[in-house]
Tab-separated table of C-alpha atoms in Angstrom:
chain	number	residue	atom	x	y	z
A	1	UNK	CA	-12.002	-35.487	54.097
A	2	UNK	CA	-9.884	-33.576	56.679
A	3	UNK	CA	-11.503	-30.793	58.743
A	4	UNK	CA	-9.328	-27.897	59.794
A	5	UNK	CA	-11.606	-26.863	62.706
A	6	UNK	CA	-9.781	-26.812	66.061
A	7	UNK	CA	-11.402	-26.423	69.464
A	8	UNK	CA	-10.076	-23.262	71.129
A	9	UNK	CA	-10.321	-24.938	74.558
A	10	UNK	CA	-8.544	-28.295	74.147
A	11	UNK	CA	-6.890	-27.371	70.817
A	12	UNK	CA	-7.823	-30.755	69.364
A	13	UNK	CA	-9.231	-31.169	65.885
A	14	UNK	CA	-13.017	-31.350	66.124
A	15	UNK	CA	-15.274	-34.063	64.763
A	16	UNK	CA	-17.731	-32.613	62.210
A	17	UNK	CA	-20.635	-34.083	64.194
A	18	UNK	CA	-19.438	-32.920	67.637
A	19	UNK	CA	-19.252	-29.141	67.330
A	20	UNK	CA	-21.016	-26.443	69.399
A	21	UNK	CA	-21.457	-22.873	68.162
A	22	UNK	CA	-22.091	-20.022	70.625
A	23	UNK	CA	-23.790	-16.687	69.950
A	24	UNK	CA	-20.545	-14.775	69.339
A	25	UNK	CA	-19.816	-17.090	66.401
A	26	UNK	CA	-16.950	-19.064	67.891
A	27	UNK	CA	-17.009	-22.860	67.924
A	28	UNK	CA	-15.753	-25.413	70.426
A	29	UNK	CA	-16.052	-29.172	70.688
A	30	UNK	CA	-19.089	-30.745	72.376
A	31	UNK	CA	-16.919	-32.453	75.011
A	32	UNK	CA	-15.394	-29.204	76.279
A	33	UNK	CA	-18.780	-27.462	76.228
A	34	UNK	CA	-20.376	-30.217	78.323
A	35	UNK	CA	-17.496	-30.288	80.809
A	36	UNK	CA	-17.239	-26.535	81.343
A	37	UNK	CA	-20.800	-25.280	81.142
A	38	UNK	CA	-23.015	-28.300	81.878
A	39	UNK	CA	-21.103	-30.297	84.485
A	40	UNK	CA	-19.040	-27.577	86.171
A	41	UNK	CA	-21.572	-24.798	85.627
A	42	UNK	CA	-18.906	-22.253	84.752
A	43	UNK	CA	-19.858	-18.718	83.738
A	44	UNK	CA	-20.971	-18.744	80.135
A	45	UNK	CA	-18.361	-16.401	78.647
A	46	UNK	CA	-16.513	-17.092	75.391
A	47	UNK	CA	-12.910	-17.947	76.113
A	48	UNK	CA	-11.776	-16.047	73.010
A	49	UNK	CA	-13.756	-12.793	72.915
A	50	UNK	CA	-15.245	-12.759	76.466
A	51	UNK	CA	-18.730	-12.460	75.017
A	52	UNK	CA	-21.533	-13.735	77.235
A	53	UNK	CA	-23.883	-16.291	75.759
A	54	UNK	CA	-26.935	-18.294	76.757
A	55	UNK	CA	-26.875	-21.787	75.303
A	56	UNK	CA	-24.801	-23.395	72.593
A	57	UNK	CA	-26.034	-24.640	69.244
A	58	UNK	CA	-25.008	-28.127	68.134
A	59	UNK	CA	-23.739	-28.206	64.535
A	60	UNK	CA	-24.194	-31.082	62.110
A	61	UNK	CA	-21.975	-31.123	59.024
A	62	UNK	CA	-22.717	-33.527	56.170
A	63	UNK	CA	-19.301	-34.870	55.320
A	64	UNK	CA	-20.474	-36.399	52.023
A	65	UNK	CA	-22.051	-33.147	50.842
A	66	UNK	CA	-18.969	-31.198	51.824
A	67	UNK	CA	-16.740	-33.566	49.891
A	68	UNK	CA	-18.956	-33.298	46.814
A	69	UNK	CA	-18.984	-29.511	47.027
A	70	UNK	CA	-15.225	-29.376	47.360
A	71	UNK	CA	-14.731	-31.791	44.444
A	72	UNK	CA	-17.105	-29.742	42.290
A	73	UNK	CA	-15.261	-26.554	43.212
A	74	UNK	CA	-11.901	-28.119	42.392
A	75	UNK	CA	-13.246	-29.385	39.058
A	76	UNK	CA	-14.663	-25.969	38.217
A	77	UNK	CA	-11.384	-24.294	39.136
A	78	UNK	CA	-9.459	-26.703	36.896
A	79	UNK	CA	-11.834	-26.080	33.984
A	80	UNK	CA	-11.573	-22.319	34.483
A	81	UNK	CA	-7.779	-22.546	34.425
A	82	UNK	CA	-7.776	-24.649	31.248
A	83	UNK	CA	-10.242	-22.296	29.560
A	84	UNK	CA	-8.110	-19.315	30.547
A	85	UNK	CA	-4.988	-20.933	29.108
A	86	UNK	CA	-6.884	-21.739	25.906
A	87	UNK	CA	-8.061	-18.135	25.612
A	88	UNK	CA	-4.505	-16.869	26.144
A	89	UNK	CA	-3.208	-19.185	23.419
A	90	UNK	CA	-5.956	-18.092	21.013
A	91	UNK	CA	-5.193	-14.436	21.725
A	92	UNK	CA	-1.498	-15.053	21.068
A	93	UNK	CA	-2.248	-16.918	17.821
A	94	UNK	CA	-4.607	-14.145	16.743
A	95	UNK	CA	-1.961	-11.503	17.426
A	96	UNK	CA	0.547	-13.475	15.346
A	97	UNK	CA	-1.958	-13.775	12.491
A	98	UNK	CA	-2.613	-10.030	12.654
A	99	UNK	CA	1.118	-9.270	12.398
A	100	UNK	CA	1.473	-11.594	9.396
A	101	UNK	CA	-1.609	-10.068	7.743
A	102	UNK	CA	-0.319	-6.527	8.287
A	103	UNK	CA	3.031	-7.529	6.784
A	104	UNK	CA	1.311	-9.055	3.751
A	105	UNK	CA	-0.904	-5.998	3.313
A	106	UNK	CA	2.167	-3.742	3.380
A	107	UNK	CA	3.887	-5.966	0.816
A	108	UNK	CA	0.718	-5.919	-1.265
A	109	UNK	CA	0.682	-2.110	-1.342
A	110	UNK	CA	4.316	-2.077	-2.444
A	111	UNK	CA	3.532	-4.508	-5.266
A	112	UNK	CA	0.588	-2.366	-6.323
A	113	UNK	CA	2.880	0.656	-6.621
A	114	UNK	CA	5.453	-1.377	-8.571
A	115	UNK	CA	2.758	-2.620	-10.963
A	116	UNK	CA	1.514	0.933	-11.540
A	117	UNK	CA	5.089	2.078	-12.187
A	118	UNK	CA	5.774	-0.756	-14.642
A	119	UNK	CA	2.494	-0.117	-16.424
A	120	UNK	CA	3.377	3.583	-16.753
A	121	UNK	CA	6.800	2.712	-18.192
A	122	UNK	CA	5.237	0.246	-20.628
A	123	UNK	CA	2.738	2.847	-21.852
A	124	UNK	CA	5.518	5.428	-22.262
A	125	UNK	CA	7.601	2.964	-24.299
A	126	UNK	CA	4.570	2.099	-26.412
A	127	UNK	CA	3.992	5.778	-27.199
A	128	UNK	CA	7.673	6.235	-28.038
A	129	UNK	CA	7.568	3.264	-30.432
A	130	UNK	CA	4.506	4.717	-32.121
A	131	UNK	CA	6.271	8.093	-32.415
A	132	UNK	CA	9.278	6.369	-33.996
A	133	UNK	CA	6.976	4.636	-36.486
A	134	UNK	CA	5.544	7.993	-37.465
A	135	UNK	CA	9.005	9.535	-37.735
A	136	UNK	CA	10.258	6.681	-39.922
A	137	UNK	CA	7.234	6.986	-42.192
A	138	UNK	CA	7.690	10.754	-42.429
A	139	UNK	CA	11.387	10.446	-43.305
A	140	UNK	CA	10.702	7.691	-45.827
A	141	UNK	CA	8.156	9.935	-47.520
A	142	UNK	CA	10.610	12.846	-47.666
A	143	UNK	CA	13.317	10.604	-49.099
A	144	UNK	CA	10.939	9.508	-51.836
A	145	UNK	CA	10.034	13.129	-52.597
A	146	UNK	CA	13.686	14.119	-52.854
A	147	UNK	CA	14.406	11.256	-55.251
A	148	UNK	CA	11.590	11.961	-57.731
A	149	UNK	CA	11.502	15.777	-57.926
A	150	UNK	CA	13.654	18.886	-57.378
A	151	UNK	CA	13.900	20.056	-53.823
A	152	UNK	CA	11.834	23.203	-53.069
A	153	UNK	CA	13.434	25.973	-51.087
A	154	UNK	CA	11.231	25.404	-48.057
A	155	UNK	CA	12.226	21.733	-47.978
A	156	UNK	CA	15.922	22.615	-48.029
A	157	UNK	CA	15.531	24.461	-44.740
A	158	UNK	CA	13.644	21.562	-43.115
A	159	UNK	CA	15.713	20.093	-40.211
A	160	UNK	CA	14.956	16.542	-41.271
A	161	UNK	CA	16.095	17.314	-44.809
A	162	UNK	CA	19.338	18.904	-43.601
A	163	UNK	CA	20.028	15.824	-41.512
A	164	UNK	CA	19.392	13.574	-44.488
A	165	UNK	CA	21.574	15.745	-46.737
A	166	UNK	CA	24.514	15.469	-44.358
A	167	UNK	CA	24.131	11.694	-44.247
A	168	UNK	CA	22.604	10.521	-47.542
A	169	UNK	CA	23.213	6.849	-46.831
A	170	UNK	CA	19.592	5.597	-46.827
A	171	UNK	CA	20.576	2.124	-45.778
A	172	UNK	CA	22.348	3.446	-42.736
A	173	UNK	CA	19.369	5.631	-41.858
A	174	UNK	CA	17.045	2.683	-42.136
A	175	UNK	CA	19.346	0.486	-40.051
A	176	UNK	CA	19.653	3.206	-37.416
A	177	UNK	CA	15.916	3.570	-36.985
A	178	UNK	CA	15.339	-0.152	-37.187
A	179	UNK	CA	17.829	-0.710	-34.373
A	180	UNK	CA	16.249	2.034	-32.321
A	181	UNK	CA	12.816	0.551	-32.961
A	182	UNK	CA	13.999	-2.951	-32.024
A	183	UNK	CA	15.599	-1.654	-28.815
A	184	UNK	CA	12.399	0.080	-27.775
A	185	UNK	CA	10.396	-2.994	-28.644
A	186	UNK	CA	12.712	-5.158	-26.541
A	187	UNK	CA	12.438	-2.704	-23.628
A	188	UNK	CA	8.675	-2.863	-23.915
A	189	UNK	CA	8.775	-6.671	-23.867
A	190	UNK	CA	10.965	-6.684	-20.749
A	191	UNK	CA	8.679	-4.162	-19.087
A	192	UNK	CA	5.590	-6.209	-19.931
A	193	UNK	CA	7.192	-9.383	-18.576
A	194	UNK	CA	8.070	-7.634	-15.331
A	195	UNK	CA	4.554	-6.209	-15.145
A	196	UNK	CA	3.030	-9.677	-15.588
A	197	UNK	CA	5.332	-11.176	-12.952
A	198	UNK	CA	4.452	-8.457	-10.450
A	199	UNK	CA	0.774	-8.903	-11.225
A	200	UNK	CA	1.083	-12.648	-10.570
A	201	UNK	CA	2.879	-11.963	-7.280
A	202	UNK	CA	0.164	-9.444	-6.372
A	203	UNK	CA	-2.546	-12.072	-6.911
A	204	UNK	CA	-0.683	-14.622	-4.770
A	205	UNK	CA	-0.349	-12.169	-1.868
A	206	UNK	CA	-3.997	-11.156	-2.199
A	207	UNK	CA	-5.111	-14.812	-2.026
A	208	UNK	CA	-2.990	-15.386	1.083
A	209	UNK	CA	-4.565	-12.363	2.805
A	210	UNK	CA	-8.080	-13.527	1.912
A	211	UNK	CA	-7.264	-17.008	3.222
A	212	UNK	CA	-5.931	-15.648	6.515
A	213	UNK	CA	-8.913	-13.308	6.917
A	214	UNK	CA	-11.210	-16.303	6.484
A	215	UNK	CA	-9.225	-18.293	9.031
A	216	UNK	CA	-9.448	-15.464	11.612
A	217	UNK	CA	-13.203	-15.174	11.082
A	218	UNK	CA	-13.621	-18.931	11.555
A	219	UNK	CA	-11.663	-18.883	14.820
A	220	UNK	CA	-13.808	-16.027	16.118
A	221	UNK	CA	-16.970	-18.022	15.384
A	222	UNK	CA	-15.515	-21.092	17.111
A	223	UNK	CA	-14.607	-19.022	20.149
């Protein structure tokens, strides 16, 4: 181990077992202390701060202990640095996971709104198909009544009857309503398919969020 203690008198590096401390706190080597104050009997005044002192105190430094302490300190410092870097990386990873989760949650909300919209459209189409069924049945009944008995005056003024009278082709009427019914039915099928696809996508996003939430919780426990 290298000591960085220098004698303020001779400016040489001091031996750890040949150091004298005086009452002001300054240190000089044992050789200079003996020469100046023991042999020559010079006035006992610190050469640095001019503080008067009585006698010096010999210091003994355990080189082995000092080395061990320094090694331990260096090891602790290295571990602290590595732990700090690990914490920074975990914080960065956690921030990335949070951004991804927020993005997925936003996408999930959008899918929820789309599913609600598709479900509303599907229900509206279903009601319209049912209304068309009722209208077809009502017109079929009126056609049958017209065929088997004279038309009453109140029936003549009925809007449905007037429409039928202007276009008495029953086959064409039936084809018209059948086509309209088939179109609505096809629209409903398309809407249902889209609804099911969005629902499937919704479930996939939800599972991904749950998985990421579980991963974040696990990392917190590990930390």
